[in-house]
Amino acid sequence: EVHLVESGGGLVQPGGSLRLSCAASGFTFSSYWMFWVRQAPGKGPEYVANINQDGSERNYVDSVKGRFTVSRDNAANSVFLQMNSLRAEDTALYYCAILRGGNFWGQGTLITVSS
Amino acid sequence: DIQMTQSPSTLSASIGDRVTITCRASQSISTWLAWYQQKPGKAPRLLIYKSSNLVNEVPSRFSGSGSGTEFTLTISSLQPDDFATYYCQEYNNYSSWTFGPGTKVEIK
């Protein structure tokens, strides 16, 4: 059974940084693109970033380009999202997900950007 | 960037009603469109992929159609478990995975 477990969320001040982690199990992690999707309170889901199987290709939504970095460690079955220069509008529940070749979501980790 | 719109934003319907939700893309996405159902406090659940392909274990009352820029999700006979918010999502290429703004299906 596929499991995706996010961690690293919390309260951070505007301009601050956080690193999210997603621990994966139950599938061959190195064979899948991995995605980060966020959902602000009361809003719909928003794709944030993805990374290919070996980490050589990474894509981002325009609003996070230059601030967020997605990475992965296939040996540890984990994907990460380094978030810098955080803004109030980054406040959301952040999901780790498989959206290609399957469709699985974690339970999400909440990021609140506020002073 | 591809923009997605959905209509209506809210839909009030009764048990047994036929319900149709429309999703439009700002440019052609062929059939690279998915539909999700989301209930409060839960992650989105994939219902349909590649415009019209039903995910295993999704009831057959759900169906999808369309290509290019216009797509529909139809629920043939609304059931109590179907009251939720529905999102379309394009996946035309690996750098673009835009979700629509959602359609909330409410009890009439």
mmCIF file of C-alpha atoms in Angstrom:
data_model
loop_
_atom_site.group_PDB
_atom_site.id
_atom_site.type_symbol
_atom_site.label_atom_id
_atom_site.label_comp_id
_atom_site.label_asym_id
_atom_site.label_seq_id
_atom_site.Cartn_x
_atom_site.Cartn_y
_atom_site.Cartn_z
ATOM 1 C CA GLU A 1 0.000 0.000 0.000
ATOM 2 C CA VAL A 2 1.277 3.423 -0.964
ATOM 3 C CA HIS A 3 2.049 5.769 1.905
ATOM 4 C CA LEU A 4 3.150 9.388 1.648
ATOM 5 C CA VAL A 5 3.831 11.171 4.925
ATOM 6 C CA GLU A 6 4.651 14.879 4.962
ATOM 7 C CA SER A 7 6.425 16.676 7.788
ATOM 8 C CA GLY A 8 8.101 19.984 8.499
ATOM 9 C CA GLY A 9 5.140 22.318 8.574
ATOM 10 C CA GLY A 10 4.538 25.033 11.111
ATOM 11 C CA LEU A 11 4.281 28.735 11.794
ATOM 12 C CA VAL A 12 6.905 30.952 10.172
ATOM 13 C CA GLN A 13 7.314 34.700 9.846
ATOM 14 C CA PRO A 14 7.166 36.410 6.457
ATOM 15 C CA GLY A 15 10.567 36.190 4.812
ATOM 16 C CA GLY A 16 11.423 33.023 6.688
ATOM 17 C CA SER A 17 12.268 29.529 5.473
ATOM 18 C CA LEU A 18 10.987 26.001 5.971
ATOM 19 C CA ARG A 19 11.937 22.616 4.598
ATOM 20 C CA LEU A 20 9.197 20.095 4.012
ATOM 21 C CA SER A 21 9.879 16.383 3.803
ATOM 22 C CA CYS A 22 7.803 13.572 2.396
ATOM 23 C CA ALA A 23 8.587 9.973 3.306
ATOM 24 C CA ALA A 24 7.334 7.459 0.758
ATOM 25 C CA SER A 25 6.725 3.729 1.076
ATOM 26 C CA GLY A 26 4.833 0.910 -0.569
ATOM 27 C CA PHE A 27 6.040 1.501 -4.133
ATOM 28 C CA THR A 28 9.235 1.827 -6.168
ATOM 29 C CA PHE A 29 9.940 5.463 -5.318
ATOM 30 C CA SER A 30 12.688 5.940 -7.882
ATOM 31 C CA SER A 31 10.278 5.129 -10.736
ATOM 32 C CA TYR A 32 7.895 8.029 -10.185
ATOM 33 C CA TRP A 33 7.700 11.752 -10.704
ATOM 34 C CA MET A 34 6.859 13.338 -7.365
ATOM 35 C CA PHE A 35 4.691 16.410 -6.860
ATOM 36 C CA TRP A 36 3.976 19.058 -4.265
ATOM 37 C CA VAL A 37 0.459 20.501 -4.291
ATOM 38 C CA ARG A 38 -0.865 23.089 -1.849
ATOM 39 C CA GLN A 39 -4.311 24.170 -0.811
ATOM 40 C CA ALA A 40 -4.931 27.469 0.901
ATOM 41 C CA PRO A 41 -7.793 27.618 3.418
ATOM 42 C CA GLY A 42 -11.113 27.592 1.574
ATOM 43 C CA LYS A 43 -9.434 27.449 -1.839
ATOM 44 C CA GLY A 44 -8.821 24.816 -4.462
ATOM 45 C CA PRO A 45 -5.637 22.797 -4.914
ATOM 46 C CA GLU A 46 -2.654 24.455 -6.580
ATOM 47 C CA TYR A 47 0.255 22.614 -8.171
ATOM 48 C CA VAL A 48 3.530 23.878 -6.681
ATOM 49 C CA ALA A 49 6.391 21.795 -8.046
ATOM 50 C CA ASN A 50 7.420 18.451 -9.408
ATOM 51 C CA ILE A 51 10.609 16.473 -9.894
ATOM 52 C CA ASN A 52 11.403 13.605 -12.217
ATOM 53 C CA GLN A 53 12.680 10.187 -11.268
ATOM 54 C CA ASP A 54 16.400 11.011 -11.028
ATOM 55 C CA GLY A 55 16.038 14.673 -10.057
ATOM 56 C CA SER A 56 17.367 15.995 -13.364
ATOM 57 C CA GLU A 57 14.123 17.822 -14.224
ATOM 58 C CA ARG A 58 12.242 20.115 -11.882
ATOM 59 C CA ASN A 59 9.280 22.367 -12.582
ATOM 60 C CA TYR A 60 7.591 25.066 -10.528
ATOM 61 C CA VAL A 61 4.484 27.207 -10.620
ATOM 62 C CA ASP A 62 5.432 30.781 -11.487
ATOM 63 C CA SER A 63 4.542 32.141 -8.046
ATOM 64 C CA VAL A 64 7.269 30.099 -6.296
ATOM 65 C CA LYS A 65 10.041 30.168 -8.901
ATOM 66 C CA GLY A 66 13.285 31.402 -7.371
ATOM 67 C CA ARG A 67 11.980 30.871 -3.826
ATOM 68 C CA PHE A 68 11.183 27.149 -3.598
ATOM 69 C CA THR A 69 13.414 24.200 -4.495
ATOM 70 C CA VAL A 70 12.242 20.629 -4.887
ATOM 71 C CA SER A 71 14.701 17.758 -4.413
ATOM 72 C CA ARG A 72 14.670 14.038 -3.751
ATOM 73 C CA ASP A 73 16.763 11.288 -2.192
ATOM 74 C CA ASN A 74 15.942 7.992 -3.847
ATOM 75 C CA ALA A 75 18.059 6.042 -1.379
ATOM 76 C CA ALA A 76 15.903 7.394 1.437
ATOM 77 C CA ASN A 77 12.608 7.274 -0.502
ATOM 78 C CA SER A 78 12.044 10.926 0.260
ATOM 79 C CA VAL A 79 11.188 14.144 -1.521
ATOM 80 C CA PHE A 80 11.750 17.607 -0.123
ATOM 81 C CA LEU A 81 10.551 21.171 -0.641
ATOM 82 C CA GLN A 82 12.859 23.949 0.510
ATOM 83 C CA MET A 83 10.805 27.111 0.864
ATOM 84 C CA ASN A 84 12.570 30.457 1.226
ATOM 85 C CA SER A 85 11.348 34.067 1.331
ATOM 86 C CA LEU A 86 7.957 32.889 2.494
ATOM 87 C CA ARG A 87 4.956 35.145 2.041
ATOM 88 C CA ALA A 88 1.515 35.271 3.624
ATOM 89 C CA GLU A 89 0.047 33.922 0.396
ATOM 90 C CA ASP A 90 2.124 30.726 0.825
ATOM 91 C CA THR A 91 -0.065 29.797 3.806
ATOM 92 C CA ALA A 92 -1.627 26.453 2.902
ATOM 93 C CA LEU A 93 -1.797 22.740 3.484
ATOM 94 C CA TYR A 94 1.050 21.231 1.469
ATOM 95 C CA TYR A 95 0.547 17.777 0.003
ATOM 96 C CA CYS A 96 3.133 15.409 -1.374
ATOM 97 C CA ALA A 97 1.580 13.431 -4.220
ATOM 98 C CA ILE A 98 1.996 11.082 -7.143
ATOM 99 C CA LEU A 99 -0.004 12.529 -10.035
ATOM 100 C CA ARG A 100 1.429 10.598 -12.981
ATOM 101 C CA GLY A 101 1.408 6.837 -13.339
ATOM 102 C CA GLY A 102 -0.933 6.693 -10.395
ATOM 103 C CA ASN A 103 -2.704 9.084 -8.077
ATOM 104 C CA PHE A 104 -1.815 9.087 -4.395
ATOM 105 C CA TRP A 105 -1.754 11.897 -1.861
ATOM 106 C CA GLY A 106 -0.347 12.306 1.621
ATOM 107 C CA GLN A 107 -2.331 13.798 4.474
ATOM 108 C CA GLY A 108 -0.625 17.172 4.105
ATOM 109 C CA THR A 109 1.401 19.436 6.387
ATOM 110 C CA LEU A 110 0.193 22.919 7.287
ATOM 111 C CA ILE A 111 2.314 25.985 6.666
ATOM 112 C CA THR A 112 1.230 29.266 8.218
ATOM 113 C CA VAL A 113 3.143 32.404 7.260
ATOM 114 C CA SER A 114 2.307 35.160 9.698
ATOM 115 C CA SER A 115 3.967 37.674 11.982
ATOM 116 C CA ASP B 1 0.370 29.298 -18.755
ATOM 117 C CA ILE B 2 -2.846 27.374 -19.175
ATOM 118 C CA GLN B 3 -5.834 28.761 -17.276
ATOM 119 C CA MET B 4 -8.760 26.586 -16.249
ATOM 120 C CA THR B 5 -12.312 27.739 -15.580
ATOM 121 C CA GLN B 6 -15.284 25.794 -14.257
ATOM 122 C CA SER B 7 -19.007 26.425 -14.288
ATOM 123 C CA PRO B 8 -21.057 26.683 -12.281
ATOM 124 C CA SER B 9 -19.125 27.545 -9.140
ATOM 125 C CA THR B 10 -21.955 26.194 -7.000
ATOM 126 C CA LEU B 11 -24.676 23.790 -7.962
ATOM 127 C CA SER B 12 -27.760 22.932 -5.886
ATOM 128 C CA ALA B 13 -29.299 19.585 -6.746
ATOM 129 C CA SER B 14 -31.484 16.828 -5.344
ATOM 130 C CA ILE B 15 -30.886 13.112 -4.937
ATOM 131 C CA GLY B 16 -31.446 11.415 -8.275
ATOM 132 C CA ASP B 17 -30.748 14.526 -10.367
ATOM 133 C CA ARG B 18 -28.494 14.446 -13.406
ATOM 134 C CA VAL B 19 -25.652 16.898 -12.818
ATOM 135 C CA THR B 20 -23.226 18.348 -15.354
ATOM 136 C CA ILE B 21 -20.127 20.414 -14.600
ATOM 137 C CA THR B 22 -18.188 22.175 -17.343
ATOM 138 C CA CYS B 23 -14.458 22.844 -17.424
ATOM 139 C CA ARG B 24 -12.716 24.994 -20.016
ATOM 140 C CA ALA B 25 -9.008 25.359 -20.774
ATOM 141 C CA SER B 26 -7.456 28.545 -22.148
ATOM 142 C CA GLN B 27 -5.717 26.534 -24.867
ATOM 143 C CA SER B 28 -6.027 23.068 -26.267
ATOM 144 C CA ILE B 29 -4.968 20.293 -23.923
ATOM 145 C CA SER B 30 -6.119 17.391 -26.120
ATOM 146 C CA THR B 31 -7.632 14.989 -23.579
ATOM 147 C CA TRP B 32 -5.112 15.603 -20.802
ATOM 148 C CA LEU B 33 -7.751 16.380 -18.218
ATOM 149 C CA ALA B 34 -8.599 14.839 -14.858
ATOM 150 C CA TRP B 35 -11.538 15.265 -12.509
ATOM 151 C CA TYR B 36 -11.257 15.117 -8.719
ATOM 152 C CA GLN B 37 -13.764 14.982 -5.901
ATOM 153 C CA GLN B 38 -12.891 16.556 -2.566
ATOM 154 C CA LYS B 39 -14.691 16.397 0.750
ATOM 155 C CA PRO B 40 -13.867 18.614 3.759
ATOM 156 C CA GLY B 41 -10.683 17.625 5.549
ATOM 157 C CA LYS B 42 -9.688 15.089 2.892
ATOM 158 C CA ALA B 43 -7.220 15.081 0.043
ATOM 159 C CA PRO B 44 -8.667 15.240 -3.471
ATOM 160 C CA ARG B 45 -9.750 11.895 -4.893
ATOM 161 C CA LEU B 46 -9.165 11.174 -8.577
ATOM 162 C CA LEU B 47 -12.365 10.182 -10.391
ATOM 163 C CA ILE B 48 -11.527 10.423 -14.091
ATOM 164 C CA TYR B 49 -8.302 10.698 -16.071
ATOM 165 C CA LYS B 50 -7.580 11.463 -19.706
ATOM 166 C CA SER B 51 -10.961 13.157 -20.016
ATOM 167 C CA SER B 52 -13.153 10.070 -19.988
ATOM 168 C CA ASN B 53 -11.401 7.179 -18.241
ATOM 169 C CA LEU B 54 -13.043 6.159 -14.979
ATOM 170 C CA VAL B 55 -10.732 5.209 -12.120
ATOM 171 C CA ASN B 56 -11.264 1.712 -10.713
ATOM 172 C CA GLU B 57 -13.831 1.610 -7.906
ATOM 173 C CA VAL B 58 -15.412 4.929 -8.935
ATOM 174 C CA PRO B 59 -19.148 4.388 -9.469
ATOM 175 C CA SER B 60 -20.297 4.212 -13.066
ATOM 176 C CA ARG B 61 -22.745 7.089 -12.523
ATOM 177 C CA PHE B 62 -19.704 9.351 -13.016
ATOM 178 C CA SER B 63 -18.598 10.027 -16.583
ATOM 179 C CA GLY B 64 -16.377 12.503 -18.367
ATOM 180 C CA SER B 65 -16.121 13.759 -21.902
ATOM 181 C CA GLY B 66 -14.499 16.401 -24.042
ATOM 182 C CA SER B 67 -11.306 17.286 -25.824
ATOM 183 C CA GLY B 68 -9.393 20.378 -26.799
ATOM 184 C CA THR B 69 -10.664 23.149 -24.570
ATOM 185 C CA GLU B 70 -14.090 22.037 -23.329
ATOM 186 C CA PHE B 71 -14.831 19.186 -20.969
ATOM 187 C CA THR B 72 -17.734 17.926 -18.883
ATOM 188 C CA LEU B 73 -18.194 15.800 -15.802
ATOM 189 C CA THR B 74 -21.607 14.206 -15.507
ATOM 190 C CA ILE B 75 -23.189 12.453 -12.553
ATOM 191 C CA SER B 76 -26.118 10.534 -13.974
ATOM 192 C CA SER B 77 -28.088 10.148 -10.746
ATOM 193 C CA LEU B 78 -26.826 12.149 -7.767
ATOM 194 C CA GLN B 79 -26.360 10.136 -4.576
ATOM 195 C CA PRO B 80 -25.906 11.387 -0.987
ATOM 196 C CA ASP B 81 -22.178 10.543 -1.069
ATOM 197 C CA ASP B 82 -21.684 12.813 -4.099
ATOM 198 C CA PHE B 83 -22.173 16.113 -2.278
ATOM 199 C CA ALA B 84 -18.656 17.524 -2.455
ATOM 200 C CA THR B 85 -16.466 19.920 -4.414
ATOM 201 C CA TYR B 86 -15.261 18.874 -7.854
ATOM 202 C CA TYR B 87 -12.103 20.093 -9.560
ATOM 203 C CA CYS B 88 -10.807 19.657 -13.058
ATOM 204 C CA GLN B 89 -7.064 19.587 -13.637
ATOM 205 C CA GLU B 90 -5.035 19.770 -16.830
ATOM 206 C CA TYR B 91 -1.782 17.924 -17.288
ATOM 207 C CA ASN B 92 -0.794 18.866 -20.794
ATOM 208 C CA ASN B 93 2.914 18.679 -19.955
ATOM 209 C CA TYR B 94 5.112 18.054 -16.954
ATOM 210 C CA SER B 95 5.592 21.756 -16.252
ATOM 211 C CA SER B 96 1.877 22.555 -16.079
ATOM 212 C CA TRP B 97 -0.656 20.907 -13.799
ATOM 213 C CA THR B 98 -3.327 23.584 -13.330
ATOM 214 C CA PHE B 99 -6.442 22.947 -11.314
ATOM 215 C CA GLY B 100 -9.773 24.603 -11.975
ATOM 216 C CA PRO B 101 -11.409 26.763 -9.283
ATOM 217 C CA GLY B 102 -13.903 24.081 -8.294
ATOM 218 C CA THR B 103 -17.642 23.405 -8.351
ATOM 219 C CA LYS B 104 -19.408 22.809 -5.065
ATOM 220 C CA VAL B 105 -22.359 20.436 -5.326
ATOM 221 C CA GLU B 106 -24.848 21.193 -2.570
ATOM 222 C CA ILE B 107 -28.100 19.662 -1.417
ATOM 223 C CA LYS B 108 -31.148 21.482 -2.785
#
